[in-house]
Coordinates of C-alpha atoms and ligand atoms in Angstrom, one line a residue:
M139 CA 105.4 -25.4 113.6
T140 CA 106.9 -23.3 110.8
V141 CA 110.3 -24.1 109.7
T142 CA 112.5 -21.1 108.9
V143 CA 114.9 -21.7 106.0
L144 CA 118.1 -19.7 106.7
L145 CA 120.1 -20.7 103.6
E146 CA 119.1 -22.3 100.3
A147 CA 121.7 -23.0 97.6
Q148 CA 120.2 -24.2 94.3
G149 CA 122.2 -25.5 91.4
L150 CA 125.2 -23.8 92.8
S151 CA 128.6 -24.1 91.0
A152 CA 131.7 -22.5 92.4
G153 CA 135.5 -22.8 91.9
Y154 CA 138.6 -21.0 91.1
A155 CA 139.5 -18.7 88.1
G156 CA 136.1 -19.3 86.6
R157 CA 136.5 -23.1 86.6
P158 CA 133.9 -24.9 88.7
V159 CA 135.1 -27.3 91.4
V160 CA 131.7 -27.8 93.0
K161 CA 128.9 -28.4 90.6
D162 CA 125.2 -28.2 90.8
L163 CA 124.9 -28.2 94.5
D164 CA 121.5 -28.1 96.2
L165 CA 121.7 -27.5 100.0
S166 CA 119.5 -26.0 102.6
V167 CA 119.8 -25.1 106.2
T168 CA 116.9 -24.4 108.6
Q169 CA 116.9 -22.6 111.9
G170 CA 118.4 -24.8 114.6
Q171 CA 119.7 -27.4 112.2
V172 CA 123.3 -28.8 112.1
V173 CA 124.2 -29.8 108.5
V174 CA 127.4 -31.8 108.1
L175 CA 129.4 -32.0 104.9
L176 CA 131.5 -35.1 104.6
G177 CA 133.8 -36.5 101.9
P178 CA 137.4 -37.3 101.0
N179 CA 140.1 -34.7 100.6
G180 CA 139.6 -32.6 97.6
A181 CA 135.9 -33.4 97.4
G182 CA 135.0 -29.7 97.5
K183 CA 133.8 -29.2 101.0
T184 CA 135.9 -26.1 101.7
T185 CA 135.0 -24.7 98.3
T186 CA 131.4 -25.1 99.1
L187 CA 131.8 -23.2 102.4
L188 CA 133.7 -20.4 100.6
A189 CA 130.8 -20.1 98.1
L190 CA 128.2 -20.1 100.9
A191 CA 130.2 -17.5 102.9
G192 CA 130.5 -15.2 99.8
E193 CA 134.3 -15.5 99.4
L194 CA 133.8 -17.2 96.1
P195 CA 131.1 -16.1 93.6
A196 CA 128.5 -18.4 92.3
L197 CA 129.5 -19.4 88.8
Q198 CA 126.0 -20.8 88.3
G199 CA 122.9 -21.2 90.4
S200 CA 121.8 -19.2 93.4
V201 CA 122.2 -18.7 97.1
A202 CA 119.3 -17.4 99.1
L203 CA 119.9 -16.2 102.7
F204 CA 117.4 -15.4 105.4
G205 CA 114.6 -15.3 102.8
G206 CA 116.2 -13.1 100.2
P207 CA 119.0 -13.3 97.6
A208 CA 122.4 -13.5 99.4
P209 CA 124.4 -10.3 99.2
A210 CA 127.6 -10.6 97.2
G211 CA 130.9 -10.8 99.1
L212 CA 132.2 -12.1 102.4
H213 CA 131.8 -8.9 104.4
R214 CA 128.2 -8.2 103.3
R215 CA 127.2 -11.8 104.1
A216 CA 129.0 -11.5 107.5
R217 CA 127.0 -8.3 108.2
S218 CA 123.8 -10.0 107.3
G219 CA 124.4 -12.7 110.0
V220 CA 126.7 -15.3 108.6
G221 CA 129.6 -16.4 110.8
F222 CA 132.6 -18.2 109.3
V223 CA 135.1 -20.2 111.2
T224 CA 138.0 -21.3 109.0
E225 CA 140.5 -24.1 109.1
E226 CA 143.5 -22.0 110.2
R227 CA 143.1 -20.9 113.8
S228 CA 141.8 -17.4 113.6
V229 CA 142.8 -16.1 117.0
F230 CA 145.3 -13.3 117.3
M231 CA 148.2 -15.1 118.9
E232 CA 149.9 -11.9 120.3
M233 CA 146.8 -10.8 122.0
T234 CA 145.4 -12.1 125.3
V235 CA 142.2 -14.2 125.4
E236 CA 140.3 -11.2 126.8
E237 CA 141.6 -8.9 124.0
N238 CA 140.6 -11.6 121.4
L239 CA 137.1 -11.6 122.9
R240 CA 136.8 -7.8 122.6
V241 CA 137.7 -7.7 118.9
G242 CA 134.8 -7.3 116.5
R243 CA 131.3 -7.3 117.8
A244 CA 131.7 -10.3 120.1
D245 CA 130.0 -10.3 123.5
A246 CA 132.8 -11.6 125.7
G247 CA 130.4 -12.6 128.5
Q248 CA 128.5 -14.9 126.1
A249 CA 131.7 -16.5 124.9
L250 CA 132.7 -17.2 128.6
E251 CA 129.3 -18.7 129.3
L252 CA 129.7 -21.1 126.4
F253 CA 133.3 -21.9 127.4
P254 CA 133.9 -21.3 131.1
E255 CA 137.2 -23.0 130.6
L256 CA 138.4 -19.7 129.1
R257 CA 137.7 -17.7 132.2
P258 CA 140.9 -18.5 134.1
L259 CA 142.9 -17.9 130.9
L260 CA 141.6 -14.3 130.2
R261 CA 145.0 -12.7 130.7
R262 CA 147.0 -15.3 128.8
R263 CA 148.3 -14.7 125.4
A264 CA 146.3 -16.7 122.9
G265 CA 149.6 -18.1 121.4
L266 CA 150.2 -19.8 124.7
L267 CA 146.9 -21.7 124.7
S268 CA 146.6 -25.3 123.7
G269 CA 145.1 -26.1 120.3
G270 CA 141.8 -27.0 121.9
E271 CA 141.7 -23.8 124.0
Q272 CA 142.5 -21.8 120.9
Q273 CA 139.6 -23.4 119.1
M274 CA 137.3 -22.8 122.0
L275 CA 138.3 -19.2 121.8
T276 CA 137.7 -19.1 118.0
L277 CA 134.3 -20.8 118.3
G278 CA 133.3 -18.9 121.4
R279 CA 134.1 -15.6 119.7
A280 CA 132.2 -16.6 116.6
L281 CA 129.1 -17.6 118.5
A282 CA 129.3 -14.5 120.7
R283 CA 128.8 -12.4 117.6
T284 CA 125.3 -14.1 117.5
P285 CA 125.3 -15.2 113.9
R286 CA 122.1 -16.6 112.5
L287 CA 124.1 -19.0 110.4
L288 CA 127.5 -20.4 111.2
L289 CA 129.8 -22.0 108.7
I290 CA 132.6 -24.1 110.3
D291 CA 135.6 -25.6 108.4
E292 CA 137.6 -28.3 110.2
L293 CA 137.4 -26.8 113.6
S294 CA 138.9 -29.8 115.3
L295 CA 141.8 -30.6 113.0
G296 CA 144.5 -32.4 115.0
L297 CA 142.7 -32.2 118.3
A298 CA 142.2 -35.0 120.8
P299 CA 138.8 -36.8 120.7
L300 CA 137.6 -35.4 124.0
V301 CA 138.3 -31.8 122.9
V302 CA 136.5 -32.5 119.6
A303 CA 133.5 -33.7 121.6
R304 CA 133.6 -30.6 123.7
L305 CA 133.7 -28.3 120.7
L306 CA 130.9 -30.2 118.9
T307 CA 128.7 -30.2 122.0
A308 CA 128.9 -26.4 122.0
V309 CA 128.0 -26.3 118.3
R310 CA 125.0 -28.5 119.0
A311 CA 124.0 -26.3 121.9
A312 CA 124.2 -23.2 119.6
A313 CA 122.0 -24.9 117.1
D314 CA 119.5 -25.8 119.9
D315 CA 119.3 -22.1 120.6
G316 CA 118.4 -21.5 116.9
V317 CA 121.6 -21.0 115.0
G318 CA 121.8 -22.8 111.7
V319 CA 125.2 -24.6 111.2
V320 CA 127.1 -26.0 108.2
L321 CA 130.0 -28.1 109.5
V322 CA 132.9 -29.6 107.6
E323 CA 134.5 -32.1 109.9
Q324 CA 137.0 -34.9 109.6
H325 CA 135.8 -36.7 112.7
V326 CA 132.9 -38.4 110.9
E327 CA 131.4 -40.3 113.8
Q328 CA 131.5 -37.4 116.2
A329 CA 130.0 -35.1 113.6
M330 CA 127.2 -37.5 112.8
R331 CA 126.3 -37.5 116.5
I332 CA 125.3 -33.8 116.4
A333 CA 124.1 -33.7 112.8
D334 CA 120.5 -33.4 111.7
H335 CA 121.3 -33.7 108.1
V336 CA 124.3 -35.0 106.2
Y337 CA 125.7 -34.4 102.7
V338 CA 128.5 -36.6 101.4
M339 CA 130.5 -35.0 98.5
Q340 CA 132.8 -36.7 96.1
R341 CA 134.6 -34.9 93.2
G342 CA 132.6 -31.7 93.6
A343 CA 129.2 -33.3 93.7
V344 CA 126.8 -34.5 96.4
V345 CA 126.6 -38.3 96.2
L346 CA 124.4 -38.9 99.2
S347 CA 122.3 -36.7 101.4
G348 CA 119.5 -37.0 103.9
P349 CA 118.5 -36.9 107.6
T350 CA 121.3 -38.4 109.7
A351 CA 119.4 -41.5 110.9
E352 CA 118.3 -42.3 107.4
V353 CA 121.7 -42.2 105.8
A354 CA 124.0 -43.3 108.6
D355 CA 124.5 -46.8 107.2
R356 CA 125.3 -45.6 103.7
V357 CA 127.6 -43.0 105.0
A358 CA 129.6 -45.7 106.8
E359 CA 129.8 -47.7 103.6
I360 CA 131.0 -44.8 101.5
E361 CA 133.4 -43.7 104.2
A362 CA 134.9 -47.1 104.3
S363 CA 135.3 -47.1 100.5
Y364 CA 137.1 -43.8 100.4
L365 CA 139.3 -44.5 103.3
E366 CA 140.4 -47.7 101.6
A367 CA 140.9 -45.9 98.2
Ligands
ATP235 P1 140.1 -31.0 102.1 O1 139.5 -31.9 103.1 O2 141.4 -31.6 101.6 O3 140.2 -29.6 102.5 P2 137.9 -30.4 100.5 O4 136.8 -31.3 100.3 O5 137.6 -29.2 101.4 O6 139.2 -31.1 100.8 P3 138.5 -28.3 98.6 O7 139.5 -27.7 99.4 O8 137.2 -27.6 98.4 O9 138.2 -29.8 99.0 O10 139.1 -28.6 97.1 C1 138.4 -29.1 96.0 C2 139.3 -29.0 94.8 O11 139.5 -27.6 94.5 C3 140.6 -29.6 94.9 O12 140.9 -30.3 93.7 C4 141.6 -28.5 95.1 O13 142.8 -28.8 94.5 C5 140.9 -27.4 94.3 N1 141.3 -26.1 94.9 C6 141.2 -25.7 96.2 N2 141.6 -24.5 96.4 C7 142.0 -24.0 95.2 C8 142.5 -22.7 94.8 N3 142.7 -21.7 95.6 N4 142.8 -22.6 93.4 C9 142.6 -23.6 92.6 N5 142.1 -24.9 93.0 C10 141.8 -25.0 94.3

């Protein structure tokens, strides 16, 4: 079986005002793969996603996307098939669920298939939804745009464990349909459950990476050490 590499970052450095925060990062994502980035606050996970999404330029190194050099800039990468779900809830609060689903190139039907929970809420203003429902709308809309690669930053911040599980199950299902996913997630155990490959970052560098089953024990050790720190 051939493995299709969707994204390959090599020796990537990225940061702010020309100063690197993430240094010399090698990371790849294949079709159908969920890659999880873990690490303490300030480790550089969000910066990594911003560099992969094209929001931050590579200060060094390269990013290849879908078999060619990644186009520069967020919008061109988005057009080439990269979806990006960011930390702040990205729904339009004054618009209804239905209106939110019609914005952009989303296929509302597909979003509702992924999250039937949203169907009875179609006429409701997004601002009146629970945090979990808002994130279902955010994720459903992002997936309904049929990205080939989806970058997700802290989708489940502040949500109850059951809601986190629901969102991550949908992420896993999308990957099983062929989407490649890079996920930054605070809920380490839940994230590991859907991850194929894990990268642990500290101070802007990858300190451990590998297939989930192979690195799970070490991840637990590292996690314990940074939670205690
Ligand atoms: P968190 O879980 O807290 O979001 P993170 O692993 O995502 O952490 P980043 O947000 O990537 O970490 O931050 C990495 C470093 O970059 C931090 O030291 C942070 O202070 C710095 N940083 C983040 N955003 C900016 C910015 N806009 N300008 C300058 N420095 C920044």
